[in-house]
Tab-separated table of C-alpha atoms in Angstrom:
chain	number	residue	atom	x	y	z
A	253	MET	CA	0.123	-0.020	0.418
A	254	GLU	CA	0.771	3.446	-1.173
A	255	ARG	CA	1.198	5.931	1.991
A	256	HIS	CA	-0.300	9.337	1.641
A	257	GLY	CA	0.959	12.614	3.289
A	258	LEU	CA	-1.728	14.557	4.523
A	259	ILE	CA	-2.057	17.691	5.585
A	260	ILE	CA	-3.293	18.433	8.776
A	261	VAL	CA	-4.290	22.155	10.539
A	262	HIS	CA	-4.913	21.952	14.377
A	263	THR	CA	-6.875	25.775	15.206
A	264	GLY	CA	-9.409	27.229	16.737
A	265	GLU	CA	-9.146	29.385	20.527
A	266	GLY	CA	-9.193	26.418	22.150
A	267	LYS	CA	-5.909	25.231	24.093
A	268	GLY	CA	-4.305	22.069	22.712
A	269	LYS	CA	-3.673	22.312	19.381
A	270	THR	CA	0.604	22.137	20.023
A	271	THR	CA	0.150	18.709	22.378
A	272	ALA	CA	-1.658	17.147	19.826
A	273	ALA	CA	0.519	18.369	17.291
A	274	LEU	CA	3.498	16.588	19.735
A	275	GLY	CA	1.536	14.006	20.346
A	276	LEU	CA	1.669	12.760	16.522
A	277	ALA	CA	5.402	13.726	16.584
A	278	LEU	CA	5.371	10.977	19.482
A	279	ARG	CA	3.567	8.355	17.540
A	280	ALA	CA	5.362	8.650	14.557
A	281	TRP	CA	9.251	8.663	16.515
A	282	GLY	CA	7.328	5.502	18.016
A	283	SER	CA	6.726	4.153	14.580
A	284	GLY	CA	10.114	4.936	13.624
A	285	LEU	CA	10.182	7.840	11.559
A	286	ARG	CA	12.207	10.513	11.272
A	287	VAL	CA	9.855	13.898	12.438
A	288	LEU	CA	10.591	17.778	12.598
A	289	ILE	CA	8.769	20.418	14.525
A	290	LEU	CA	9.622	24.191	13.498
A	291	GLN	CA	8.503	26.406	15.974
A	292	PHE	CA	7.165	29.911	14.825
A	293	ILE	CA	7.107	32.067	17.491
A	294	LYS	CA	8.582	30.392	20.083
A	295	GLY	CA	12.521	30.888	20.626
A	296	GLY	CA	14.816	31.656	23.047
A	297	GLN	CA	12.993	30.182	26.184
A	298	ARG	CA	12.596	26.744	27.672
A	299	TYR	CA	9.050	24.599	27.053
A	300	GLY	CA	8.263	21.382	28.142
A	301	GLU	CA	8.524	19.668	25.080
A	302	LEU	CA	11.923	20.709	24.173
A	303	ASP	CA	13.191	18.758	27.575
A	304	ALA	CA	10.839	15.713	26.444
A	305	ILE	CA	12.360	16.302	22.727
A	306	ALA	CA	15.472	15.867	23.852
A	307	ALA	CA	14.978	12.926	25.707
A	308	LEU	CA	13.162	10.919	22.350
A	309	LYS	CA	16.192	12.757	20.325
A	310	SER	CA	18.261	10.737	23.247
A	311	VAL	CA	16.838	7.486	22.394
A	312	ARG	CA	16.940	7.607	18.916
A	313	ASP	CA	18.279	10.354	16.673
A	314	THR	CA	14.570	10.794	14.121
A	315	ILE	CA	13.198	13.497	16.104
A	316	GLU	CA	13.664	17.103	15.955
A	317	VAL	CA	13.122	20.724	17.267
A	318	ARG	CA	14.439	23.573	16.438
A	319	GLN	CA	13.041	27.546	17.041
A	320	CYS	CA	13.398	29.992	14.932
A	321	GLY	CA	11.092	32.700	16.513
A	322	LEU	CA	11.418	35.365	18.371
A	323	GLY	CA	9.015	34.941	20.987
A	324	PHE	CA	5.306	36.525	20.621
A	325	THR	CA	4.891	39.634	19.656
A	326	ARG	CA	1.724	40.835	20.492
A	327	LYS	CA	4.051	42.502	23.484
A	328	ASP	CA	6.751	43.299	20.591
A	329	GLU	CA	5.848	45.807	18.187
A	330	ALA	CA	9.497	47.793	17.985
A	331	ARG	CA	10.649	44.278	17.276
A	332	LYS	CA	8.354	43.923	13.957
A	333	ALA	CA	10.865	43.495	11.227
A	334	GLU	CA	12.632	41.493	13.273
A	335	HIS	CA	9.716	38.572	13.797
A	336	ILE	CA	9.384	39.160	10.159
A	337	ASP	CA	12.501	38.535	9.013
A	338	ALA	CA	12.706	35.351	11.447
A	339	ALA	CA	9.238	34.372	10.152
A	340	LYS	CA	10.101	34.866	6.304
A	341	ALA	CA	13.344	32.913	7.410
A	342	ALA	CA	11.348	30.066	8.902
A	343	LEU	CA	9.215	29.977	6.375
A	344	HIS	CA	11.830	29.101	3.625
A	345	GLU	CA	13.901	26.410	5.712
A	346	ALA	CA	10.251	24.852	6.242
A	347	GLU	CA	9.970	24.980	2.480
A	348	LYS	CA	13.931	23.577	2.195
A	349	GLU	CA	13.291	20.955	5.295
A	350	ILE	CA	9.819	19.922	2.902
A	351	VAL	CA	11.296	19.314	-0.500
A	352	SER	CA	14.456	17.214	1.308
A	353	GLY	CA	13.447	14.167	1.526
A	354	ALA	CA	14.575	13.579	5.046
A	355	TRP	CA	11.301	14.528	7.110
A	356	ASP	CA	8.594	11.930	7.258
A	357	LEU	CA	6.450	15.122	9.302
A	358	ILE	CA	6.835	17.947	9.639
A	359	ILE	CA	4.975	20.072	12.147
A	360	LEU	CA	4.680	23.572	11.461
A	361	ASP	CA	4.192	25.318	15.107
A	362	GLU	CA	2.573	28.496	15.247
A	363	ILE	CA	2.629	29.370	11.889
A	364	ASN	CA	-0.769	30.225	11.729
A	365	TYR	CA	-0.172	32.829	13.584
A	366	ALA	CA	2.776	34.036	11.846
A	367	VAL	CA	-0.260	34.537	9.267
A	368	LYS	CA	-2.635	36.181	11.158
A	369	PHE	CA	0.086	38.449	12.399
A	370	GLY	CA	0.824	39.878	9.894
A	371	LEU	CA	5.118	38.575	9.467
A	372	ILE	CA	3.687	35.908	6.345
A	373	GLY	CA	1.278	35.595	3.589
A	374	ALA	CA	-0.852	33.282	3.594
A	375	GLU	CA	0.210	32.941	-0.398
A	376	GLU	CA	3.705	32.291	0.980
A	377	VAL	CA	1.804	29.211	3.219
A	378	LEU	CA	-0.067	28.017	0.625
A	379	GLN	CA	3.016	28.155	-2.371
A	380	VAL	CA	5.405	25.250	0.368
A	381	LEU	CA	2.162	23.460	0.227
A	382	ARG	CA	2.291	23.066	-2.658
A	383	GLU	CA	5.303	21.301	-2.809
A	384	LYS	CA	4.832	19.537	-0.549
A	385	PRO	CA	5.949	15.530	-1.849
A	386	PRO	CA	2.689	13.287	-1.026
A	387	THR	CA	4.359	10.528	1.204
A	388	LEU	CA	5.237	13.229	3.831
A	389	HIS	CA	2.591	14.463	6.400
A	390	LEU	CA	2.519	18.776	7.307
A	391	VAL	CA	1.288	19.750	10.821
A	392	LEU	CA	0.258	23.939	10.591
A	393	THR	CA	-0.604	24.598	13.721
A	394	GLY	CA	-2.718	27.430	15.814
A	395	ARG	CA	-5.450	30.492	15.844
A	396	GLU	CA	-7.590	31.233	13.331
A	397	ALA	CA	-6.280	29.183	10.163
A	398	LYS	CA	-7.243	31.801	6.871
A	399	PRO	CA	-9.915	29.879	4.901
A	400	GLU	CA	-7.567	29.782	1.538
A	401	ILE	CA	-5.502	27.522	3.594
A	402	VAL	CA	-7.986	25.428	5.593
A	403	ALA	CA	-9.111	24.386	2.139
A	404	ALA	CA	-5.856	23.567	1.171
A	405	ALA	CA	-5.899	20.827	4.671
A	406	ASP	CA	-6.731	16.982	3.739
A	407	LEU	CA	-8.271	17.161	7.852
A	408	VAL	CA	-8.570	19.977	10.022
A	409	THR	CA	-9.235	20.219	13.617
A	410	GLU	CA	-11.139	22.891	15.700
A	411	MET	CA	-10.059	23.244	19.220
A	412	ARG	CA	-12.887	24.502	21.102
A	413	LEU	CA	-13.215	26.590	24.072
């Protein structure tokens, strides 16, 4: 049976979007798949998932997380240009990794926030989605996913309050 990779979106106002994506990452890692997590907003701080992934990586080096962002932007308008540069660099890195063939699952954590806050455009994200190889699973998280991104997905989960 040929494997078919999905585009999955976790969105909505409720909690659990990143947690659900990390659950997919854990399950994929446990099945021997290669997993990359690119965090579009988080950066520069320690989060529990970083320690958990480091522990998994010490057992089998098929999972990686990269913090690409500078932290939440709503509280940092003075550095908006830097946030835009970081988000664009993260999207470029995502594009490179998506076509690399090195991964079975890539999670673009908080990418929908990057679009919502105007750091990257929805059309830029859609272009990257169009480059996805047929067997790669791709997960996009964050509130207020744009309708065109939702329309491009194979599976959408909306977390509600």
